[in-house]
mmCIF file of C-alpha atoms and ligand atoms in Angstrom:
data_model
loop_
_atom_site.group_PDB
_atom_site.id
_atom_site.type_symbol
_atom_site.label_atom_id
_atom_site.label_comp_id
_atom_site.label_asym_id
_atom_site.label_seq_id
_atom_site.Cartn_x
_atom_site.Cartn_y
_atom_site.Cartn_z
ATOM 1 C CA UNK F 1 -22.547 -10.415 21.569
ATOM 2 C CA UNK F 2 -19.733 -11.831 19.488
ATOM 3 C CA UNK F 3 -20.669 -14.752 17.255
ATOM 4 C CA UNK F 4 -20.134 -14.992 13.738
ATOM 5 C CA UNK F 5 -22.675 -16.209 10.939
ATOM 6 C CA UNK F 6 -21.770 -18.609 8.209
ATOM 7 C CA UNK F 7 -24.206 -17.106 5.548
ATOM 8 C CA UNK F 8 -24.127 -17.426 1.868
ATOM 9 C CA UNK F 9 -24.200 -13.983 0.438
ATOM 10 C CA UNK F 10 -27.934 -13.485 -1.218
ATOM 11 C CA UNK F 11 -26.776 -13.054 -4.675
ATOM 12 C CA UNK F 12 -24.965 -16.284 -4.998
ATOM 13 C CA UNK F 13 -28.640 -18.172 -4.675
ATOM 14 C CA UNK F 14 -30.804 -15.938 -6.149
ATOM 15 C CA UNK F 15 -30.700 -13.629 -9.345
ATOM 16 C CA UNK F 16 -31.292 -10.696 -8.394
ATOM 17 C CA UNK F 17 -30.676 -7.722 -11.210
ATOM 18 C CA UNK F 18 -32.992 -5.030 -11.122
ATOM 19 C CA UNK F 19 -33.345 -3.873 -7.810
ATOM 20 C CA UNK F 20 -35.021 -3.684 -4.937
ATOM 21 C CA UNK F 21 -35.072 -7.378 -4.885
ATOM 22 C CA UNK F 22 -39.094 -7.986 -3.929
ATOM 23 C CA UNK F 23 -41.135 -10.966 -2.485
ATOM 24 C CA UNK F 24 -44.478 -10.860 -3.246
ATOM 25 C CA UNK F 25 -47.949 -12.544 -3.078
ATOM 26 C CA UNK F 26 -50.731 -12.698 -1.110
ATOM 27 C CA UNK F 27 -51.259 -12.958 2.845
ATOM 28 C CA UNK F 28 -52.639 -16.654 2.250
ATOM 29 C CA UNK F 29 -53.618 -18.314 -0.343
ATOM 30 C CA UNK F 30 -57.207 -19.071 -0.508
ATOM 31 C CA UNK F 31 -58.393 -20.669 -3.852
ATOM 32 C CA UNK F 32 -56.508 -21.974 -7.036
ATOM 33 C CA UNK F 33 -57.797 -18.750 -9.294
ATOM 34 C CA UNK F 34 -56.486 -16.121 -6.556
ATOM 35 C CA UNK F 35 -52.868 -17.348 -6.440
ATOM 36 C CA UNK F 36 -52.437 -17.876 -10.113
ATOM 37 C CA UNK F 37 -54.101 -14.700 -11.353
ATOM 38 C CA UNK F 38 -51.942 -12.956 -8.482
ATOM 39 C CA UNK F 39 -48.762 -14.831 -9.324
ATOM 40 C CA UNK F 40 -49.746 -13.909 -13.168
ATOM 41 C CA UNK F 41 -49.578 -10.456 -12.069
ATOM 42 C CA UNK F 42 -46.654 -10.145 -10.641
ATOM 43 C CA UNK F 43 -44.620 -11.939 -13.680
ATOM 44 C CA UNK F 44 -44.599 -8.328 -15.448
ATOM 45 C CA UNK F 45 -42.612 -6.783 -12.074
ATOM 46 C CA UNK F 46 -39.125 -7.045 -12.774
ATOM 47 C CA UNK F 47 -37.996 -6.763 -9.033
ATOM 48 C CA UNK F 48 -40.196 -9.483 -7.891
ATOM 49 C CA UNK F 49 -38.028 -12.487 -8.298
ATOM 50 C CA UNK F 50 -39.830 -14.974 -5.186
ATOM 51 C CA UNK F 51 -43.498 -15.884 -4.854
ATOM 52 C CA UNK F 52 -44.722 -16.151 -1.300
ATOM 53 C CA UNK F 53 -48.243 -16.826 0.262
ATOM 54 C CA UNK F 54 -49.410 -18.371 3.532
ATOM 55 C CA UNK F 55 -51.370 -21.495 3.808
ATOM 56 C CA UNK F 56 -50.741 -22.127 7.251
ATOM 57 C CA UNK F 57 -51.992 -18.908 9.190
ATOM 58 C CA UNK F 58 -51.081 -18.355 12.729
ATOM 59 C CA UNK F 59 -54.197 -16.465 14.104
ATOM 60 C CA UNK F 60 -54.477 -14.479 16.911
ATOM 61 C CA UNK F 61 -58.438 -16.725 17.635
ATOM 62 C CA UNK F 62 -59.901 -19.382 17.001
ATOM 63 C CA UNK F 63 -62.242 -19.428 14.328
ATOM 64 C CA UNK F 64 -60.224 -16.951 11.857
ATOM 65 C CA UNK F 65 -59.602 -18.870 8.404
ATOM 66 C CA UNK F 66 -55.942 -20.767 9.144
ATOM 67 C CA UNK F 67 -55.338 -20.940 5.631
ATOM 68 C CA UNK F 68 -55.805 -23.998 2.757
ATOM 69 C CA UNK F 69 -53.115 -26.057 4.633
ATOM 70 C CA UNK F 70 -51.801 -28.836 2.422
ATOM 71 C CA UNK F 71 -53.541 -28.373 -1.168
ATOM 72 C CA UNK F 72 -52.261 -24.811 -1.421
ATOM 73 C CA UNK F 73 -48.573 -26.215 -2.101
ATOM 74 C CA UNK F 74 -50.009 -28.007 -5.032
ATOM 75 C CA UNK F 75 -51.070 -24.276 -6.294
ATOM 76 C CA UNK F 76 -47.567 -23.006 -5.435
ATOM 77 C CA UNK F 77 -46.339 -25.513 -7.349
ATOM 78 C CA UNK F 78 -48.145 -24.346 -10.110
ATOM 79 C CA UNK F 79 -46.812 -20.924 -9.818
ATOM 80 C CA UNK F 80 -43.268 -22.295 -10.066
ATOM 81 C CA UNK F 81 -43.571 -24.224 -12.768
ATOM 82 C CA UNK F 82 -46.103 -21.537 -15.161
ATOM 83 C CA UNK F 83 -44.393 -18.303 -13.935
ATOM 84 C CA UNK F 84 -40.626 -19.184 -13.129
ATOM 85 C CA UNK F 85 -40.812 -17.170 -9.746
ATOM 86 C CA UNK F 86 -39.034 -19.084 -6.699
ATOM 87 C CA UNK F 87 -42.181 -19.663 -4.345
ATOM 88 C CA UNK F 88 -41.983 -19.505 -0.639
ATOM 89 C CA UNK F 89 -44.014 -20.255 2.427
ATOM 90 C CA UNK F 90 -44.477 -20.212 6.142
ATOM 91 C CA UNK F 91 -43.697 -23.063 8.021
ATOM 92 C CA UNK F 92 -44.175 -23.552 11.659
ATOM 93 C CA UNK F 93 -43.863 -27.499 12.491
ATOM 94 C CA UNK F 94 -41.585 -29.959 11.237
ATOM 95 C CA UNK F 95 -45.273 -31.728 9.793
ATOM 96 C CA UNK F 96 -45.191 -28.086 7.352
ATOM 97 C CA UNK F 97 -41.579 -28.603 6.645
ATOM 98 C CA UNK F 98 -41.861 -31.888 5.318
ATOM 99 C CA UNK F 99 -44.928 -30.620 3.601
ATOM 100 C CA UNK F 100 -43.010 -28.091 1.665
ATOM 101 C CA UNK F 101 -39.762 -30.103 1.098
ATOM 102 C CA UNK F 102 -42.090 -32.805 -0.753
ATOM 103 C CA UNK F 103 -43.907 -30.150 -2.972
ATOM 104 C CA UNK F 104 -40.322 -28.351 -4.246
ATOM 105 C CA UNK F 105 -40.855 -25.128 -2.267
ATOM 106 C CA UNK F 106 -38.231 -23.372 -2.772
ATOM 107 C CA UNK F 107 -37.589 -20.848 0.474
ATOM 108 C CA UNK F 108 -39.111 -21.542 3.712
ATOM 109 C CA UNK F 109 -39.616 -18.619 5.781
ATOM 110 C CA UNK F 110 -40.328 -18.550 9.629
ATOM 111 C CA UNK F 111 -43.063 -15.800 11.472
ATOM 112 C CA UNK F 112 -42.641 -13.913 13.858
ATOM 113 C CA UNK F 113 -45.421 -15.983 16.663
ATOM 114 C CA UNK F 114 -42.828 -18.874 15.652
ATOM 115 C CA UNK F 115 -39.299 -17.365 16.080
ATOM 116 C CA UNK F 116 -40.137 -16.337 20.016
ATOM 117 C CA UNK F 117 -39.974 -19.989 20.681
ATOM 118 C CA UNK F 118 -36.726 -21.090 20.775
ATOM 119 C CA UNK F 119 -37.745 -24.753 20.704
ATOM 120 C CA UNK F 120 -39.852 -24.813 17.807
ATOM 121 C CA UNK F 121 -37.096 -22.654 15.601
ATOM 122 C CA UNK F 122 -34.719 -25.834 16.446
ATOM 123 C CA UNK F 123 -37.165 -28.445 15.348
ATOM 124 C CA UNK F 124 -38.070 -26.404 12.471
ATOM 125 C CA UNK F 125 -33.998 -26.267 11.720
ATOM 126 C CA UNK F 126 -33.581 -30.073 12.659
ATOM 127 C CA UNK F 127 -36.861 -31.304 10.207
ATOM 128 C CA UNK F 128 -34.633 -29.340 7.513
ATOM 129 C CA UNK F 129 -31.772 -31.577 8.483
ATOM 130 C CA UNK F 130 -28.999 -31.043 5.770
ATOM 131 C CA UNK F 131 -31.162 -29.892 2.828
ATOM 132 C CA UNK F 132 -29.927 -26.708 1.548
ATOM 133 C CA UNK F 133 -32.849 -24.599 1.673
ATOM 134 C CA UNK F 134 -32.641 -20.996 1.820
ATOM 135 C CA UNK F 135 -34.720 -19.707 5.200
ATOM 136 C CA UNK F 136 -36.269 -16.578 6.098
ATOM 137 C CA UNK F 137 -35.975 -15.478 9.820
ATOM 138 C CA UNK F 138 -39.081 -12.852 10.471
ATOM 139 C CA UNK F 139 -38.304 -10.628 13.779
ATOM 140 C CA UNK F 140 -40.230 -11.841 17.207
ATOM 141 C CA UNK F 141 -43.271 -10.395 17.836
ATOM 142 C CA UNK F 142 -42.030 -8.046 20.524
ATOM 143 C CA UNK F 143 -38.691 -5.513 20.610
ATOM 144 C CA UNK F 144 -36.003 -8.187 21.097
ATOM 145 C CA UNK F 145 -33.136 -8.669 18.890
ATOM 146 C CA UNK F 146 -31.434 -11.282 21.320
ATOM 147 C CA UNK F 147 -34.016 -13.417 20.431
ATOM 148 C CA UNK F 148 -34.133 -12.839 16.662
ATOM 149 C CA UNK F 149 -30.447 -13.093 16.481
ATOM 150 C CA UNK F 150 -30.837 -16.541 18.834
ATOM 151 C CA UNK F 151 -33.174 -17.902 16.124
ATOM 152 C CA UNK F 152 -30.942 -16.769 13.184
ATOM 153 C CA UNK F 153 -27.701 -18.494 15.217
ATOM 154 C CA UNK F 154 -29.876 -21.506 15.591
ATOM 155 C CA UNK F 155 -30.253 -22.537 12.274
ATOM 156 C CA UNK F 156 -26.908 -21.606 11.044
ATOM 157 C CA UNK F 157 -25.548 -23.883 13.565
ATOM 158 C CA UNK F 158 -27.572 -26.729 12.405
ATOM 159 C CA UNK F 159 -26.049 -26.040 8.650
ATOM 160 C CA UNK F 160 -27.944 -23.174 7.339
ATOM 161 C CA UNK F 161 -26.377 -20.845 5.172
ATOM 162 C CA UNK F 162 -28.726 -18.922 3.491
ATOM 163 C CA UNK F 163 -30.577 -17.452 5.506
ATOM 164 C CA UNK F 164 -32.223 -13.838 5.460
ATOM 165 C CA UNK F 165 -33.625 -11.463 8.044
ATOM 166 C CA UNK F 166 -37.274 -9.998 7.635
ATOM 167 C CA UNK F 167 -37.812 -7.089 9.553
ATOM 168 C CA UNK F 168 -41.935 -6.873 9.863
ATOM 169 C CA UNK F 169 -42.038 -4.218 13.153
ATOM 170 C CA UNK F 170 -42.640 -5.209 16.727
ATOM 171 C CA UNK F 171 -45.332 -5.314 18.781
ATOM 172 C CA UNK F 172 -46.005 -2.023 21.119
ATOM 173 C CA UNK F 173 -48.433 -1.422 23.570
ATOM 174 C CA UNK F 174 -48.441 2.487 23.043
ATOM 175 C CA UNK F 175 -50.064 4.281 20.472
ATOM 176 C CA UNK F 176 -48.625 4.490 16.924
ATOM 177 C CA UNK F 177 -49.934 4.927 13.349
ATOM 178 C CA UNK F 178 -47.858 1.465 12.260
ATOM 179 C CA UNK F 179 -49.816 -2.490 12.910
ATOM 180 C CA UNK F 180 -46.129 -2.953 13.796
ATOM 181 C CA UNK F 181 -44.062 -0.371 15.347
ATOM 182 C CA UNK F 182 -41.024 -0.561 12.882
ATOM 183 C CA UNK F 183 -38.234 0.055 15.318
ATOM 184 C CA UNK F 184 -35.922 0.839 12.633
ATOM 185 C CA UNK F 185 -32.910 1.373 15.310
ATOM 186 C CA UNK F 186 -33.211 -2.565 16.048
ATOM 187 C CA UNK F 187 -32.931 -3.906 12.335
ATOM 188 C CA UNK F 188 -29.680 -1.408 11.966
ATOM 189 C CA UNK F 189 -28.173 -3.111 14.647
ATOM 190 C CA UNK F 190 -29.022 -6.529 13.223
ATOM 191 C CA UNK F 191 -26.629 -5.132 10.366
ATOM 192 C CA UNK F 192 -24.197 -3.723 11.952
ATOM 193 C CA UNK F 193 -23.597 -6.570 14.267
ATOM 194 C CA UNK F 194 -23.535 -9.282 10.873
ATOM 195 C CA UNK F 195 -23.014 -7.283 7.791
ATOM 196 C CA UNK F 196 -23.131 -10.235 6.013
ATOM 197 C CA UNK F 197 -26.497 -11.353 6.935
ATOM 198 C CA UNK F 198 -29.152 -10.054 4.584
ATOM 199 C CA UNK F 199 -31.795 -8.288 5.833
ATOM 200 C CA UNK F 200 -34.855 -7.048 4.471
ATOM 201 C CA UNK F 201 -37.995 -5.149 5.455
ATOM 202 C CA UNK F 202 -42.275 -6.673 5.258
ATOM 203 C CA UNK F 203 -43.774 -2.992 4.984
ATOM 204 C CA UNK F 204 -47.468 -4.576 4.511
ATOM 205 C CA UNK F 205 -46.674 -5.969 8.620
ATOM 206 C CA UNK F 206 -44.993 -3.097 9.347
ATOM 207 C CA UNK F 207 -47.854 -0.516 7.878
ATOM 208 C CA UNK F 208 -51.031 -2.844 8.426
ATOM 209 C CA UNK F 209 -52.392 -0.702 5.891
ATOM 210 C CA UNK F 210 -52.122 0.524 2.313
ATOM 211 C CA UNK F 211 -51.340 4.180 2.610
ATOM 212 C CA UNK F 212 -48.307 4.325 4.685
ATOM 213 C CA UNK F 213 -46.397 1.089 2.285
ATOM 214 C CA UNK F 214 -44.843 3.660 -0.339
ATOM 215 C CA UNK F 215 -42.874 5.309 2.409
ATOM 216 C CA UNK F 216 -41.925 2.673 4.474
ATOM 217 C CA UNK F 217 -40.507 1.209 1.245
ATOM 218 C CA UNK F 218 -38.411 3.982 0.758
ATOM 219 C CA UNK F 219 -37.502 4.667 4.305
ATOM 220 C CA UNK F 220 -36.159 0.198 4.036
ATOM 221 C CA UNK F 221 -34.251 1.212 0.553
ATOM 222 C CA UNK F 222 -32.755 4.425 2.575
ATOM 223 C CA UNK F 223 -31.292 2.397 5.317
ATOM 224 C CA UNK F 224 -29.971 -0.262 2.867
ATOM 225 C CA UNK F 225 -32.289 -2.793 3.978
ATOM 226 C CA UNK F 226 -31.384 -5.543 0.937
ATOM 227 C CA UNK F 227 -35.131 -6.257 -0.539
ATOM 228 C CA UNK F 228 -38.524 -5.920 0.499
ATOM 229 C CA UNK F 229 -41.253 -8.886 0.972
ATOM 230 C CA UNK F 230 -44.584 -7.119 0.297
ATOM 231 C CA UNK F 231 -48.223 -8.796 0.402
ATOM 232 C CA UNK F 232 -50.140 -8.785 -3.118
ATOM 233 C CA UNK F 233 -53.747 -10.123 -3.779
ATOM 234 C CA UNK F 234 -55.319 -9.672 -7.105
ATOM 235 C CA UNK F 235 -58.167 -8.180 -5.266
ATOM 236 C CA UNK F 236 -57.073 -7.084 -1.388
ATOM 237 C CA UNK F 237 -60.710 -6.240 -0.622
ATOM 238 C CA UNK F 238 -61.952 -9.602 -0.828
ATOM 239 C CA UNK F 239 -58.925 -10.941 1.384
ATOM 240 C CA UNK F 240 -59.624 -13.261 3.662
ATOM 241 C CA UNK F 241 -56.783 -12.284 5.869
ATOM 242 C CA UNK F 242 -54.962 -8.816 6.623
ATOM 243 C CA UNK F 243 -57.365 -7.775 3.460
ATOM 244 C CA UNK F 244 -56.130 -3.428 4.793
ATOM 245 C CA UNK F 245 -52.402 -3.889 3.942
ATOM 246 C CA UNK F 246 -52.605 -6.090 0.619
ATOM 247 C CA UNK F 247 -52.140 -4.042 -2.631
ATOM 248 C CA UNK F 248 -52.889 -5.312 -6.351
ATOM 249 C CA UNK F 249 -50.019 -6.025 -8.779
ATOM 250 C CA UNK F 250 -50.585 -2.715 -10.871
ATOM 251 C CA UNK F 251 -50.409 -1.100 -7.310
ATOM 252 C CA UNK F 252 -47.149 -2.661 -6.293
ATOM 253 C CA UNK F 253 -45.837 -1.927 -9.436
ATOM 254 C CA UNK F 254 -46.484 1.723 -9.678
ATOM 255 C CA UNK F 255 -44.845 2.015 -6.139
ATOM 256 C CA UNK F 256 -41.879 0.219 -7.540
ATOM 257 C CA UNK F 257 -41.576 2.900 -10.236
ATOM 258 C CA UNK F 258 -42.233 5.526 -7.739
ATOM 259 C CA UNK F 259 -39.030 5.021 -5.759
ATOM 260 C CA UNK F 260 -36.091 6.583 -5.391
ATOM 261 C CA UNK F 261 -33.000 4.327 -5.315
ATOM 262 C CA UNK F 262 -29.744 5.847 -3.869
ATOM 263 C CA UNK F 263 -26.211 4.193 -4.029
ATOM 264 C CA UNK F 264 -24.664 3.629 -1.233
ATOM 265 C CA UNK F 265 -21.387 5.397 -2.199
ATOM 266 C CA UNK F 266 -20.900 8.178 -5.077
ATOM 267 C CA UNK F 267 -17.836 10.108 -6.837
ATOM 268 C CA UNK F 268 -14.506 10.561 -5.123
ATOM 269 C CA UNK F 269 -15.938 14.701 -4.977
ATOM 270 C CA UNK F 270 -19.458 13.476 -3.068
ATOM 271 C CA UNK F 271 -17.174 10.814 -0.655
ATOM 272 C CA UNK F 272 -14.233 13.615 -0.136
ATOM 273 C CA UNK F 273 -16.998 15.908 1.150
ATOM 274 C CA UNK F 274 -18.931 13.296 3.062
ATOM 275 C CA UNK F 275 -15.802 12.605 4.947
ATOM 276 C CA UNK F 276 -15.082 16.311 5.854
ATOM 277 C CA UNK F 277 -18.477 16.069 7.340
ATOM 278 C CA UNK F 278 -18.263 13.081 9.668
ATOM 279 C CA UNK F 279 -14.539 14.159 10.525
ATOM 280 C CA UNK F 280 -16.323 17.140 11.807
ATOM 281 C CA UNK F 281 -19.303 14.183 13.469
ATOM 282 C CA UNK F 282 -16.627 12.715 14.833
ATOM 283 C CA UNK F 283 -14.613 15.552 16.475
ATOM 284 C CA UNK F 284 -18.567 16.633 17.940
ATOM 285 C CA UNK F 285 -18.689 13.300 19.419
ATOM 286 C CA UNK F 286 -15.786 13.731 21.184
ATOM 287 C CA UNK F 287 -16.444 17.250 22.724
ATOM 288 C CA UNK F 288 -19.689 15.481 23.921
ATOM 289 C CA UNK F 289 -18.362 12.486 25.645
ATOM 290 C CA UNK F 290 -16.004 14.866 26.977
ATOM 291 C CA UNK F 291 -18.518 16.813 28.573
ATOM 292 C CA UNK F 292 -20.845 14.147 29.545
ATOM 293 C CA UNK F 293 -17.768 12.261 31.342
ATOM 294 C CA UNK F 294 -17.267 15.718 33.084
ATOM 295 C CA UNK F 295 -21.091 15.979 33.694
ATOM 296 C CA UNK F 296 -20.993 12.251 35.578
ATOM 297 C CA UNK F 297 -18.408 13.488 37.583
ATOM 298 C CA UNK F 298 -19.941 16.281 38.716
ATOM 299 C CA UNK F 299 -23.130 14.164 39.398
ATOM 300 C CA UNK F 300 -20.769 11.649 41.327
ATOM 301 C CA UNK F 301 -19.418 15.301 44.029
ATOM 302 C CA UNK F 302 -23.405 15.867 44.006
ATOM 303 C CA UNK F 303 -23.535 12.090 45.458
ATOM 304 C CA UNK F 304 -20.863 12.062 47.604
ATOM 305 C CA UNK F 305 -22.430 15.330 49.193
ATOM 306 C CA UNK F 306 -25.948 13.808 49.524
ATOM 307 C CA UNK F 307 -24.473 11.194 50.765
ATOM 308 C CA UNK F 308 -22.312 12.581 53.573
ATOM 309 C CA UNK F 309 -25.406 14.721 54.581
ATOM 310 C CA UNK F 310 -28.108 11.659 54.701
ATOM 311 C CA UNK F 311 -29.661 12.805 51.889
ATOM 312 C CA UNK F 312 -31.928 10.874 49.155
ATOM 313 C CA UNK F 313 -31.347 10.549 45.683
ATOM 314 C CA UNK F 314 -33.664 11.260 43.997
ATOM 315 C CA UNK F 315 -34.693 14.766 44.188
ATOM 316 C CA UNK F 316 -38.193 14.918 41.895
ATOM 317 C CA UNK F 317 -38.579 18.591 42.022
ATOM 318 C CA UNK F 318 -34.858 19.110 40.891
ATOM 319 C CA UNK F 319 -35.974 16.674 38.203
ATOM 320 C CA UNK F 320 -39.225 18.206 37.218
ATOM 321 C CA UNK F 321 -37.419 21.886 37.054
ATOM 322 C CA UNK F 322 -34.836 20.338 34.749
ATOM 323 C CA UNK F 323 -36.682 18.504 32.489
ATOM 324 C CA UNK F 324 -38.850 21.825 31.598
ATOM 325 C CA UNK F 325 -35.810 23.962 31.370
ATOM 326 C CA UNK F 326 -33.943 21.809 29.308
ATOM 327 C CA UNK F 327 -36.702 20.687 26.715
ATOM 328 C CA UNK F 328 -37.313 24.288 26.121
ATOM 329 C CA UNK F 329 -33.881 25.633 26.061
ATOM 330 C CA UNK F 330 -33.511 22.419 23.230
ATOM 331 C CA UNK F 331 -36.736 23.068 21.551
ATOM 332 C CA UNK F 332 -35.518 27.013 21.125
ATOM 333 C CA UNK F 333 -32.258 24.950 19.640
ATOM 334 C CA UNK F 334 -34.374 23.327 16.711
ATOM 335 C CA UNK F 335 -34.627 19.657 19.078
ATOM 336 C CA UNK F 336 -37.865 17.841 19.689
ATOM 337 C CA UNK F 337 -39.265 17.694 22.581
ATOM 338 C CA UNK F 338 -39.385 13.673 22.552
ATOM 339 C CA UNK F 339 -35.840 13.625 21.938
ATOM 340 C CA UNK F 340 -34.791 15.911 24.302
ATOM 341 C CA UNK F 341 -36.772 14.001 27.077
ATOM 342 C CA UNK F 342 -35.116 10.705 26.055
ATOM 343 C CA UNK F 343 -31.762 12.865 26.219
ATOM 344 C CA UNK F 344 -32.398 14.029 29.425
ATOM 345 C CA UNK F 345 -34.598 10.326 30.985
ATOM 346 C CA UNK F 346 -30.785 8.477 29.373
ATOM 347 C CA UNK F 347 -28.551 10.583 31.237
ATOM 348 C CA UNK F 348 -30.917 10.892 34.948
ATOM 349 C CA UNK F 349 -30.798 6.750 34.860
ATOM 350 C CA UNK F 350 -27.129 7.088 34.517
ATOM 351 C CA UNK F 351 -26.692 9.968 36.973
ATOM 352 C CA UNK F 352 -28.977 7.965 39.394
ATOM 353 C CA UNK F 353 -26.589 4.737 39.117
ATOM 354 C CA UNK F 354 -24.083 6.520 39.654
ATOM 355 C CA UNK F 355 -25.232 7.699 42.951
ATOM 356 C CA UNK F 356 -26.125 4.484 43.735
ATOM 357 C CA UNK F 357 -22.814 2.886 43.528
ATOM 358 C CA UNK F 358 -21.393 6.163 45.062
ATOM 359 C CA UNK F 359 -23.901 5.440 48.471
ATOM 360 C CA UNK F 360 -22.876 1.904 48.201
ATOM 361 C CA UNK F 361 -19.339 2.601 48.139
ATOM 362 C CA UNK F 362 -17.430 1.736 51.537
ATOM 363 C CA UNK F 363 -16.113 4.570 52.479
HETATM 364 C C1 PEP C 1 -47.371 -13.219 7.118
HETATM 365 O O1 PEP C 1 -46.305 -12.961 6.532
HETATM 366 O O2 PEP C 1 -48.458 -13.326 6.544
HETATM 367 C C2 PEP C 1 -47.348 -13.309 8.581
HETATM 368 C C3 PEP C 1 -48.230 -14.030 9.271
HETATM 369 O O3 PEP C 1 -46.400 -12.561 9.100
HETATM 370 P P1 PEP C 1 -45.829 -12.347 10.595
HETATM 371 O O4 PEP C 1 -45.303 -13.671 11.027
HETATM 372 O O5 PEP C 1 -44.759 -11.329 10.358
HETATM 373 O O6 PEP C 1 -46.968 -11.820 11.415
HETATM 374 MN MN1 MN C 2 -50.184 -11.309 6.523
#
């Protein structure tokens, strides 16, 4: 994948000093009193420089509360105008767009039911037409960065420039502790493939509950995700929606306090040293593609033998006896088991592909 993005760098729309740069507010809003006392309480917070709450809720059912709908931006409004803070909602139609646009919202953002559907993320981008509205891209619902980049391309083709990432974890069908699995090798890549895209993390979507927030936070801030949008109520046990991941003001702001911000660079002493030790990374890397080139090769001879005997590929005891070996001979290394079988399930798709196309070969 080879595009480019056209994005305006984050701090050239938004003044952001003391850092991590936070969005905060409730899940929805859900009565005048809630969202101002909230927004009131987040004033104090010197990292919270943006406002959000929903008042359109995509539900899973029928017959949850789908938010105030149109007399909530009147409250936002409010918020804006009494507190300062940039306010921001969720739009999924080009009706909410216009919505917003007519009540000065200031960012849109779009969820993550929305972004799977590439059709609706270019309507959304067309009812914006050429207003200059910053945007906020949540990931799809499930693992799939083709589609979150798709939606981010979208909209930056129809004109939008500032436009920011929100990680909020993925669906996954096995069992984890996280609502939302976070994935965190899928958001990397978002960065690596457009470092200039901002990107940052929703640990209240990613969590689904309170406990696990403060290091999720600081697991974002460690892999230089560039802010945080986190869901505040002024009292989460009365929430009418996702009421287990919403923390009060004080709460947020003690876990603001709490974390530890590392640069990413230090002194010419800490950057000599790191680059001994990636020179030595790097020198590693190349033993082991080394030996894993000569290990295909051998798998290849194994192929061609099988194959000039009549013999099948896959050999499931061979398999079985290897995987035991080799997760214990790695675990007596100081290796997990679950990595080692990853290892080891990587490099037995490869070998079998490779005796594929060997057997398919014309001799
Ligand atoms: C939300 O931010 O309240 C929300 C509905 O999020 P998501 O689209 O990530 O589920
Ligand atoms: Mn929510």
């Amino acid at each position: 994948m080879t595009s480019t993005l056209n994005i305006t760098p984050l701090g050239d729309w938004l003044a952001v000093s003391d850092k991590p740069f936070v969005i905060a507010g409730p899940c929805s809003a859900e009565t005048e009193e809630q969202v101002m006392e909230t927004a009131f309480g987040l004033t104090g917070i010197s990292q919270v420089k943006v406002f959000r709450a929903g008042i359109w809720k995509p539900r899973t059912r029928p017959g949850a509360f789908e938010g105030v709908g149109n007399s909530g931006l009147k409250w936002l409004h409010r918020v804006k105008k009494e507190t300062g803070l940039l306010v921001t909602v969720e739009v999924a139609n080009p009706r909410h767009v216009e919505e917003a646009l007519d009540h000065d919202i200031d960012i849109l953002w779009i969820g993550a039911r929305t972004v799977v559907n590439p059709f609706a993320v270019q309507e959304i981008g067309e009812a914006i037409g050429g207003r200059d509205i910053p945007v906020m891209i949540k990931n799809p619902l499930n693992p799939d960065l083709k589609t979150w980049i798709g939606a981010i391309e979208r909209l930056n083709q129809l004109g939008l420039q500032k436009l920011v990432a929100v990680h909020r974890g993925f669906s996954f069908f096995n069992r984890s502790p996280y609502r939302n699995a976070p994935m965190w090798e899928i958001p990397i890549e978002l960065k690596r493939l457009f470092p200039n895209l901002p990107v940052i993390s929703d640990p209240s979507h990613i969590c689904g509950n309170r406990e696990m927030i403060p290091a999720t936070i600081q697991k974002a801030l460690d892999l230089e995700m560039n802010g945080l949008m986190i869901e505040v109520h002024n009292n989460p046990v009365k929430a009418l929606t996702d009421k287990n991941q919403q923390i009060t003001p004080v709460q947020l702001r003690e876990m603001l306090s709490k974390l530890i911000l590392r640069r990413e660079s230090g002194s010419i002493e800490f950057e000599n040293k790191l680059e001994e030790l990636r020179s030595e990374i790097d020198k590693l890397d190349e033993e082991l593609m080394d030996i894993l080139a000569r290990r295909m090769k051998v798998v290849e001879d194994i192929g061609t033998y099988k194959k000039s005997n009549k013999i099948t590929i896959l050999q499931l005891k061979r398999w079985n006896q290897i995987i035991n070996d080799r997760i214990e001979a790695g675990e007596k290394m100081g290796m997990s088991r679950e990595f080692m079988l990853k290892l080891l399930q990587t490099l037995h798709e490869e070998g079998i592909q490779r005796q594929i196309d060997v057997m398919n070969r014309e001799d």
